[in-house]
C-alpha atoms as an extended CHARMM CRD file, in Angstrom:
* protein
*
       207  EXT
         1         1  GLU       CA             19.9560000000       -7.7700000000      -34.1310000000  PROA      1               0.0000000000
         2         2  ALA       CA             20.0950000000       -4.2600000000      -35.5260000000  PROA      2               0.0000000000
         3         3  PRO       CA             22.6720000000       -1.9880000000      -33.8580000000  PROA      3               0.0000000000
         4         4  ILE       CA             21.3990000000        0.4050000000      -31.1990000000  PROA      4               0.0000000000
         5         5  LYS       CA             21.5960000000        4.0200000000      -32.2100000000  PROA      5               0.0000000000
         6         6  SER       CA             23.6960000000        6.5230000000      -30.3240000000  PROA      6               0.0000000000
         7         7  PRO       CA             22.3250000000        7.8470000000      -26.9910000000  PROA      7               0.0000000000
         8         8  ALA       CA             21.5550000000       11.2360000000      -28.5130000000  PROA      8               0.0000000000
         9         9  LYS       CA             19.0480000000        9.6570000000      -30.8940000000  PROA      9               0.0000000000
        10        10  ARG       CA             17.3160000000        7.3500000000      -28.4300000000  PROA      10              0.0000000000
        11        11  SER       CA             13.6990000000        7.8250000000      -27.4510000000  PROA      11              0.0000000000
        12        12  PRO       CA             12.8470000000        8.0740000000      -23.7370000000  PROA      12              0.0000000000
        13        13  PHE       CA             10.2530000000        5.3600000000      -24.3360000000  PROA      13              0.0000000000
        14        14  VAL       CA             10.7200000000        1.6860000000      -25.1250000000  PROA      14              0.0000000000
        15        15  TYR       CA              8.3640000000       -0.5050000000      -27.0890000000  PROA      15              0.0000000000
        16        16  ALA       CA              8.2330000000       -4.2860000000      -27.2790000000  PROA      16              0.0000000000
        17        17  GLU       CA              6.0260000000       -7.3260000000      -27.6970000000  PROA      17              0.0000000000
        18        18  ALA       CA              3.9120000000       -8.8500000000      -24.9490000000  PROA      18              0.0000000000
        19        19  SER       CA              6.6630000000      -11.3290000000      -24.0370000000  PROA      19              0.0000000000
        20        20  PRO       CA              9.7460000000       -9.1530000000      -23.5270000000  PROA      20              0.0000000000
        21        21  VAL       CA             13.1830000000      -10.4260000000      -24.4810000000  PROA      21              0.0000000000
        22        22  SER       CA             16.3960000000       -8.5850000000      -25.2480000000  PROA      22              0.0000000000
        23        23  ARG       CA             15.7890000000       -7.0250000000      -28.6450000000  PROA      23              0.0000000000
        24        24  SER       CA             15.6610000000       -3.5850000000      -30.1910000000  PROA      24              0.0000000000
        25        25  ASP       CA             12.3310000000       -1.9480000000      -30.8510000000  PROA      25              0.0000000000
        26        26  PRO       CA             11.2770000000       -1.5750000000      -34.5120000000  PROA      26              0.0000000000
        27        27  SER       CA             12.8480000000        1.8620000000      -34.8020000000  PROA      27              0.0000000000
        28        28  GLY       CA             16.1340000000        0.7870000000      -33.2620000000  PROA      28              0.0000000000
        29        29  ARG       CA             15.9270000000        3.4720000000      -30.5840000000  PROA      29              0.0000000000
        30        30  ALA       CA             16.7040000000        1.3910000000      -27.5050000000  PROA      30              0.0000000000
        31        31  SER       CA             16.7600000000       -2.1560000000      -26.1690000000  PROA      31              0.0000000000
        32        32  LEU       CA             14.7360000000       -3.5890000000      -23.3360000000  PROA      32              0.0000000000
        33        33  THR       CA             17.8700000000       -4.5040000000      -21.4460000000  PROA      33              0.0000000000
        34        34  GLU       CA             18.6520000000       -0.7950000000      -21.0830000000  PROA      34              0.0000000000
        35        35  ALA       CA             15.2180000000        0.1500000000      -19.7620000000  PROA      35              0.0000000000
        36        36  SER       CA             15.1980000000        1.7980000000      -16.3390000000  PROA      36              0.0000000000
        37        37  LEU       CA             11.7530000000        3.3560000000      -16.4540000000  PROA      37              0.0000000000
        38        38  THR       CA              8.2050000000        2.0930000000      -16.3980000000  PROA      38              0.0000000000
        39        39  ILE       CA              7.5840000000        0.2060000000      -19.6360000000  PROA      39              0.0000000000
        40        40  ALA       CA              4.1420000000       -0.2410000000      -21.1160000000  PROA      40              0.0000000000
        41        41  ILE       CA              4.0160000000       -3.5500000000      -22.9830000000  PROA      41              0.0000000000
        42        42  ALA       CA              0.7880000000       -4.6420000000      -24.6770000000  PROA      42              0.0000000000
        43        43  ASN       CA             -1.5020000000       -3.9100000000      -21.7120000000  PROA      43              0.0000000000
        44        44  ASN       CA              1.0650000000       -5.3110000000      -19.2940000000  PROA      44              0.0000000000
        45        45  THR       CA              3.3760000000       -3.1150000000      -17.2520000000  PROA      45              0.0000000000
        46        46  VAL       CA              6.8610000000       -3.7180000000      -15.9360000000  PROA      46              0.0000000000
        47        47  TYR       CA              7.8020000000       -1.8280000000      -12.8110000000  PROA      47              0.0000000000
        48        48  LYS       CA             11.2510000000       -1.2670000000      -11.3940000000  PROA      48              0.0000000000
        49        49  LEU       CA             11.1510000000       -2.5410000000       -7.8080000000  PROA      49              0.0000000000
        50        50  GLU       CA             14.1900000000       -2.5060000000       -5.5490000000  PROA      50              0.0000000000
        51        51  GLY       CA             16.6770000000       -2.4170000000       -8.4090000000  PROA      51              0.0000000000
        52        52  ARG       CA             15.0880000000       -5.1110000000      -10.5520000000  PROA      52              0.0000000000
        53        53  LEU       CA             12.4390000000       -5.2320000000      -13.2470000000  PROA      53              0.0000000000
        54        54  ALA       CA              9.3520000000       -7.0440000000      -11.9920000000  PROA      54              0.0000000000
        55        55  ASP       CA              6.4060000000       -8.0460000000      -14.1290000000  PROA      55              0.0000000000
        56        56  ALA       CA              3.0710000000       -6.5000000000      -13.1690000000  PROA      56              0.0000000000
        57        57  ASN       CA              1.6820000000      -10.0220000000      -12.8860000000  PROA      57              0.0000000000
        58        58  ILE       CA              3.0460000000      -10.0790000000       -9.3330000000  PROA      58              0.0000000000
        59        59  PHE       CA              0.1440000000       -7.7480000000       -8.5140000000  PROA      59              0.0000000000
        60        60  ASN       CA             -2.4300000000      -10.5140000000       -8.8120000000  PROA      60              0.0000000000
        61        61  ARG       CA             -2.3360000000      -11.5540000000       -5.1750000000  PROA      61              0.0000000000
        62        62  ALA       CA             -1.9500000000      -10.1640000000       -1.6570000000  PROA      62              0.0000000000
        63        63  GLN       CA              1.4040000000       -8.3570000000       -1.5150000000  PROA      63              0.0000000000
        64        64  PRO       CA              4.0020000000       -8.8010000000        1.2720000000  PROA      64              0.0000000000
        65        65  ALA       CA              3.5190000000       -5.3910000000        2.9280000000  PROA      65              0.0000000000
        66        66  PRO       CA             -0.2030000000       -5.6010000000        3.7600000000  PROA      66              0.0000000000
        67        67  LEU       CA              0.2590000000       -9.1670000000        4.9720000000  PROA      67              0.0000000000
        68        68  ALA       CA              3.1810000000       -8.1600000000        7.1800000000  PROA      68              0.0000000000
        69        69  MET       CA              1.4030000000       -5.0590000000        8.4810000000  PROA      69              0.0000000000
        70        70  PHE       CA             -1.6790000000       -7.0130000000        9.5140000000  PROA      70              0.0000000000
        71        71  SER       CA              0.5040000000       -9.5780000000       11.2320000000  PROA      71              0.0000000000
        72        72  ILE       CA              2.2930000000       -7.0570000000       13.4430000000  PROA      72              0.0000000000
        73        73  VAL       CA             -0.8180000000       -4.9490000000       14.1380000000  PROA      73              0.0000000000
        74        74  GLN       CA             -2.9090000000       -7.9770000000       15.0730000000  PROA      74              0.0000000000
        75        75  ALA       CA             -0.1020000000       -9.3520000000       17.2590000000  PROA      75              0.0000000000
        76        76  ASN       CA             -0.1850000000       -6.1170000000       19.2520000000  PROA      76              0.0000000000
        77        77  PHE       CA             -3.9430000000       -5.5570000000       19.1340000000  PROA      77              0.0000000000
        78        78  PRO       CA             -5.8540000000       -8.8610000000       18.7230000000  PROA      78              0.0000000000
        79        79  VAL       CA             -9.1410000000       -6.9800000000       18.4000000000  PROA      79              0.0000000000
        80        80  VAL       CA             -8.1060000000       -5.8100000000       14.8920000000  PROA      80              0.0000000000
        81        81  ARG       CA             -9.6750000000       -7.8750000000       12.1140000000  PROA      81              0.0000000000
        82        82  ASN       CA             -8.4490000000       -8.4890000000        8.5690000000  PROA      82              0.0000000000
        83        83  LEU       CA            -11.2930000000       -7.2780000000        6.3430000000  PROA      83              0.0000000000
        84        84  GLY       CA             -9.4310000000       -7.8860000000        3.1090000000  PROA      84              0.0000000000
        85        85  ILE       CA             -6.3010000000       -7.3500000000        1.0240000000  PROA      85              0.0000000000
        86        86  PHE       CA             -6.6060000000       -8.6680000000       -2.5310000000  PROA      86              0.0000000000
        87        87  ASN       CA             -9.8610000000       -8.0170000000       -4.3780000000  PROA      87              0.0000000000
        88        88  ARG       CA            -10.2080000000       -7.2760000000       -8.0900000000  PROA      88              0.0000000000
        89        89  ARG       CA            -12.5800000000       -4.3300000000       -7.7970000000  PROA      89              0.0000000000
        90        90  ASN       CA            -12.9230000000       -0.5930000000       -8.2520000000  PROA      90              0.0000000000
        91        91  ILE       CA            -13.1160000000        2.0190000000       -5.5330000000  PROA      91              0.0000000000
        92        92  ALA       CA            -16.7310000000        1.9730000000       -4.3160000000  PROA      92              0.0000000000
        93        93  GLY       CA            -18.9140000000        4.1920000000       -6.4690000000  PROA      93              0.0000000000
        94        94  THR       CA            -16.2290000000        4.8160000000       -9.1330000000  PROA      94              0.0000000000
        95        95  ASP       CA            -14.6370000000        3.2270000000      -12.2010000000  PROA      95              0.0000000000
        96        96  ILE       CA            -11.1400000000        3.6610000000      -10.7150000000  PROA      96              0.0000000000
        97        97  ALA       CA             -9.2840000000        0.5070000000       -9.6970000000  PROA      97              0.0000000000
        98        98  SER       CA             -8.8340000000        0.1340000000       -5.9610000000  PROA      98              0.0000000000
        99        99  LEU       CA             -5.3800000000       -0.5610000000       -4.5350000000  PROA      99              0.0000000000
       100       100  HSD       CA             -6.9760000000       -3.8200000000       -3.3840000000  PROA      100             0.0000000000
       101       101  ALA       CA             -7.0430000000       -4.8180000000       -7.0590000000  PROA      101             0.0000000000
       102       102  ASP       CA             -3.2300000000       -4.9650000000       -6.8730000000  PROA      102             0.0000000000
       103       103  GLY       CA             -3.2610000000       -6.6110000000       -3.4620000000  PROA      103             0.0000000000
       104       104  ARG       CA             -1.4000000000       -3.6550000000       -1.9400000000  PROA      104             0.0000000000
       105       105  ALA       CA             -3.9400000000       -2.4070000000        0.5910000000  PROA      105             0.0000000000
       106       106  ILE       CA             -5.1360000000       -3.8090000000        3.8980000000  PROA      106             0.0000000000
       107       107  ASP       CA             -8.4320000000       -3.0480000000        5.6180000000  PROA      107             0.0000000000
       108       108  LEU       CA             -7.8510000000       -3.1920000000        9.3770000000  PROA      108             0.0000000000
       109       109  GLY       CA            -11.2330000000       -3.9160000000       10.9100000000  PROA      109             0.0000000000
       110       110  LEU       CA            -12.1560000000       -1.5050000000       13.7060000000  PROA      110             0.0000000000
       111       111  SER       CA            -15.4340000000        0.2740000000       14.4100000000  PROA      111             0.0000000000
       112       112  ALA       CA            -15.5680000000        4.0500000000       14.6680000000  PROA      112             0.0000000000
       113       113  TYR       CA            -18.8220000000        3.5750000000       16.6150000000  PROA      113             0.0000000000
       114       114  THR       CA            -17.2440000000        1.5080000000       19.3880000000  PROA      114             0.0000000000
       115       115  GLY       CA            -15.4220000000        3.7320000000       21.8700000000  PROA      115             0.0000000000
       116       116  ALA       CA            -12.3530000000        1.5930000000       22.4880000000  PROA      116             0.0000000000
       117       117  GLU       CA            -11.9500000000        0.5780000000       18.8380000000  PROA      117             0.0000000000
       118       118  LYS       CA            -12.3030000000        4.1890000000       17.6760000000  PROA      118             0.0000000000
       119       119  VAL       CA             -9.4970000000        5.2310000000       20.0140000000  PROA      119             0.0000000000
       120       120  LEU       CA             -7.2570000000        2.5240000000       18.5630000000  PROA      120             0.0000000000
       121       121  GLY       CA             -8.3050000000        3.3950000000       15.0130000000  PROA      121             0.0000000000
       122       122  ASP       CA             -7.4190000000        7.0410000000       15.6310000000  PROA      122             0.0000000000
       123       123  GLU       CA             -4.0000000000        6.0520000000       16.9900000000  PROA      123             0.0000000000
       124       124  LEU       CA             -3.2050000000        3.7840000000       14.0250000000  PROA      124             0.0000000000
       125       125  PHE       CA             -4.4210000000        6.4040000000       11.5550000000  PROA      125             0.0000000000
       126       126  GLN       CA             -2.0550000000        8.9920000000       13.0360000000  PROA      126             0.0000000000
       127       127  LEU       CA              0.8180000000        6.5060000000       13.1800000000  PROA      127             0.0000000000
       128       128  PHE       CA              0.4810000000        5.6030000000        9.5100000000  PROA      128             0.0000000000
       129       129  ILE       CA              0.4330000000        9.2980000000        8.6110000000  PROA      129             0.0000000000
       130       130  ARG       CA              3.4080000000       10.1090000000       10.8350000000  PROA      130             0.0000000000
       131       131  ARG       CA              5.4900000000        7.2570000000        9.4100000000  PROA      131             0.0000000000
       132       132  GLY       CA              4.0670000000        7.4980000000        5.8970000000  PROA      132             0.0000000000
       133       133  ASP       CA              7.4420000000        8.0140000000        4.2230000000  PROA      133             0.0000000000
       134       134  ASP       CA              9.0090000000        5.0500000000        6.0260000000  PROA      134             0.0000000000
       135       135  ILE       CA              6.0560000000        2.7720000000        5.3720000000  PROA      135             0.0000000000
       136       136  GLN       CA              5.7150000000        4.0740000000        1.7820000000  PROA      136             0.0000000000
       137       137  VAL       CA              2.0310000000        4.8210000000        2.1840000000  PROA      137             0.0000000000
       138       138  GLN       CA              0.0190000000        5.8040000000       -0.8840000000  PROA      138             0.0000000000
       139       139  GLU       CA             -3.1770000000        6.4690000000        1.0590000000  PROA      139             0.0000000000
       140       140  VAL       CA             -4.6980000000        5.9340000000        4.4700000000  PROA      140             0.0000000000
       141       141  ILE       CA             -8.4430000000        6.3670000000        5.1010000000  PROA      141             0.0000000000
       142       142  TRP       CA            -10.3710000000        6.1710000000        8.3600000000  PROA      142             0.0000000000
       143       143  ASN       CA            -13.6700000000        7.4790000000        9.6750000000  PROA      143             0.0000000000
       144       144  GLN       CA            -14.4120000000        9.8200000000        6.7520000000  PROA      144             0.0000000000
       145       145  GLU       CA            -10.8780000000       11.2410000000        6.5960000000  PROA      145             0.0000000000
       146       146  ILE       CA             -8.0410000000       10.6020000000        4.1480000000  PROA      146             0.0000000000
       147       147  TRP       CA             -4.3150000000       11.3300000000        4.0140000000  PROA      147             0.0000000000
       148       148  THR       CA             -2.0670000000       11.0200000000        0.9690000000  PROA      148             0.0000000000
       149       149  PRO       CA              1.5900000000       12.0470000000        0.5280000000  PROA      149             0.0000000000
       150       150  SER       CA              0.7530000000       14.3080000000       -2.4090000000  PROA      150             0.0000000000
       151       151  ARG       CA             -2.0970000000       16.2630000000       -0.8170000000  PROA      151             0.0000000000
       152       152  GLY       CA             -1.4620000000       15.7980000000        2.8650000000  PROA      152             0.0000000000
       153       153  GLY       CA             -4.2590000000       15.9560000000        5.4040000000  PROA      153             0.0000000000
       154       154  PRO       CA             -6.0730000000       14.5140000000        7.1630000000  PROA      154             0.0000000000
       155       155  ARG       CA             -8.8530000000       16.0130000000        5.0760000000  PROA      155             0.0000000000
       156       156  PRO       CA            -12.5180000000       15.0710000000        4.6170000000  PROA      156             0.0000000000
       157       157  TYR       CA            -13.1770000000       11.9020000000        2.6430000000  PROA      157             0.0000000000
       158       158  SER       CA            -16.4850000000       11.8110000000        0.7880000000  PROA      158             0.0000000000
       159       159  GLY       CA            -16.2220000000        8.4630000000       -0.9870000000  PROA      159             0.0000000000
       160       160  ALA       CA            -19.1180000000        6.0100000000       -1.1290000000  PROA      160             0.0000000000
       161       161  SER       CA            -17.6480000000        4.0750000000        1.7890000000  PROA      161             0.0000000000
       162       162  PRO       CA            -17.1520000000        6.2530000000        4.8840000000  PROA      162             0.0000000000
       163       163  HSD       CA            -14.5300000000        3.8180000000        6.2390000000  PROA      163             0.0000000000
       164       164  THR       CA            -16.1320000000        3.7480000000        9.6610000000  PROA      164             0.0000000000
       165       165  ASP       CA            -15.6170000000       -0.0130000000       10.0370000000  PROA      165             0.0000000000
       166       166  HSD       CA            -11.9500000000       -0.1850000000        9.0650000000  PROA      166             0.0000000000
       167       167  VAL       CA             -8.6910000000        1.6690000000        8.6190000000  PROA      167             0.0000000000
       168       168  HSD       CA             -7.7110000000        1.4110000000        4.9570000000  PROA      168             0.0000000000
       169       169  LEU       CA             -3.9330000000        1.4240000000        4.4600000000  PROA      169             0.0000000000
       170       170  GLY       CA             -2.6320000000        1.4410000000        0.8780000000  PROA      170             0.0000000000
       171       171  PHE       CA              1.0110000000        1.0730000000       -0.1280000000  PROA      171             0.0000000000
       172       172  THR       CA              2.9570000000        2.3260000000       -3.1440000000  PROA      172             0.0000000000
       173       173  ARG       CA              3.9960000000       -0.3730000000       -5.6160000000  PROA      173             0.0000000000
       174       174  GLY       CA              7.5520000000       -0.3770000000       -4.3120000000  PROA      174             0.0000000000
       175       175  GLY       CA              6.4330000000       -0.1680000000       -0.7000000000  PROA      175             0.0000000000
       176       176  SER       CA              4.0730000000       -3.1010000000       -1.1650000000  PROA      176             0.0000000000
       177       177  GLN       CA              7.0930000000       -5.4120000000       -1.4020000000  PROA      177             0.0000000000
       178       178  ARG       CA              8.2890000000       -4.7040000000        2.1530000000  PROA      178             0.0000000000
       179       179  SER       CA              7.8830000000       -7.7250000000        4.3980000000  PROA      179             0.0000000000
       180       180  ASN       CA              9.0310000000       -6.4590000000        7.7950000000  PROA      180             0.0000000000
       181       181  PHE       CA              7.6280000000       -3.6200000000        9.9010000000  PROA      181             0.0000000000
       182       182  SER       CA              9.4110000000       -4.4120000000       13.1550000000  PROA      182             0.0000000000
       183       183  PHE       CA             10.7630000000       -0.8410000000       13.1510000000  PROA      183             0.0000000000
       184       184  LEU       CA              7.2350000000        0.2420000000       14.1540000000  PROA      184             0.0000000000
       185       185  GLN       CA              7.2350000000       -1.8340000000       17.3290000000  PROA      185             0.0000000000
       186       186  ILE       CA              8.3730000000        1.1020000000       19.4750000000  PROA      186             0.0000000000
       187       187  GLU       CA              5.3420000000        3.0870000000       18.2910000000  PROA      187             0.0000000000
       188       188  PHE       CA              3.0320000000        0.1350000000       18.9210000000  PROA      188             0.0000000000
       189       189  ASN       CA              4.4260000000       -0.1860000000       22.4360000000  PROA      189             0.0000000000
       190       190  GLU       CA              3.7310000000        3.4920000000       23.0180000000  PROA      190             0.0000000000
       191       191  ILE       CA              0.1530000000        3.1020000000       21.7990000000  PROA      191             0.0000000000
       192       192  ARG       CA             -0.2860000000        0.1720000000       24.1580000000  PROA      192             0.0000000000
       193       193  ARG       CA              1.0000000000        2.2320000000       27.0620000000  PROA      193             0.0000000000
       194       194  THR       CA             -1.2070000000        5.1720000000       26.0990000000  PROA      194             0.0000000000
       195       195  LEU       CA             -4.3470000000        3.0960000000       25.8910000000  PROA      195             0.0000000000
       196       196  SER       CA             -3.4080000000        0.9780000000       28.9110000000  PROA      196             0.0000000000
       197       197  GLN       CA             -4.7710000000       -2.5090000000       29.3500000000  PROA      197             0.0000000000
       198       198  ALA       CA             -6.4060000000       -1.3820000000       32.5750000000  PROA      198             0.0000000000
       199       199  ILE       CA             -8.4210000000        1.3190000000       30.7760000000  PROA      199             0.0000000000
       200       200  LEU       CA             -9.2910000000       -0.4310000000       27.5130000000  PROA      200             0.0000000000
       201       201  PRO       CA             -8.6940000000       -4.1490000000       28.1270000000  PROA      201             0.0000000000
       202       202  GLU       CA            -10.9500000000       -5.2260000000       25.2360000000  PROA      202             0.0000000000
       203       203  LEU       CA             -8.3420000000       -3.9940000000       22.7500000000  PROA      203             0.0000000000
       204       204  PHE       CA             -5.8810000000       -6.6160000000       23.9260000000  PROA      204             0.0000000000
       205       205  LEU       CA             -8.1530000000       -9.6310000000       24.1490000000  PROA      205             0.0000000000
       206       206  SER       CA             -8.3570000000      -12.2050000000       21.3650000000  PROA      206             0.0000000000
       207       207  ASP       CA            -11.5800000000      -14.0270000000       20.5500000000  PROA      207             0.0000000000
């Protein structure tokens, strides 16, 4: 293997073949084993997740975070339905890949036209915004409103789908690998107390 050039001469980018192994790129600027940034490799991408390099092929199924989030939400509010996680598709009405295409979004089924479900949807929407940094939210959409870390909100959402039948919660790539949201249980308990089983009992009944 050709010697790696001195750090001062290295490129900030790394190039390699589709099946990465430890080797220098053709110009000798750096080796894959030294890579600590996102690496584009022949239409495949390697992401650094939790201190390790993970192949983008992990994003071909439902990711741990949306699965775990549905589990804890549905355990607290059985009325919530899983309307989908992994789906190789674009955002409705666009040619932009949906976060569902990576399996890192969950659609929590609730109707904005049903009084009790809208109240719960509003509460979850605000919770996901409030704890966005902790949850590592990339986007949350509900009832024609959207919030993102970069642009804030809530602000009007004018996409093809008004999101009136579900709360859409999308995670960052790193955040999508989280598998435990028990730290949110205090907030869920508070929502339960606020809604009160006596006032909105249908939110706590399973089919």
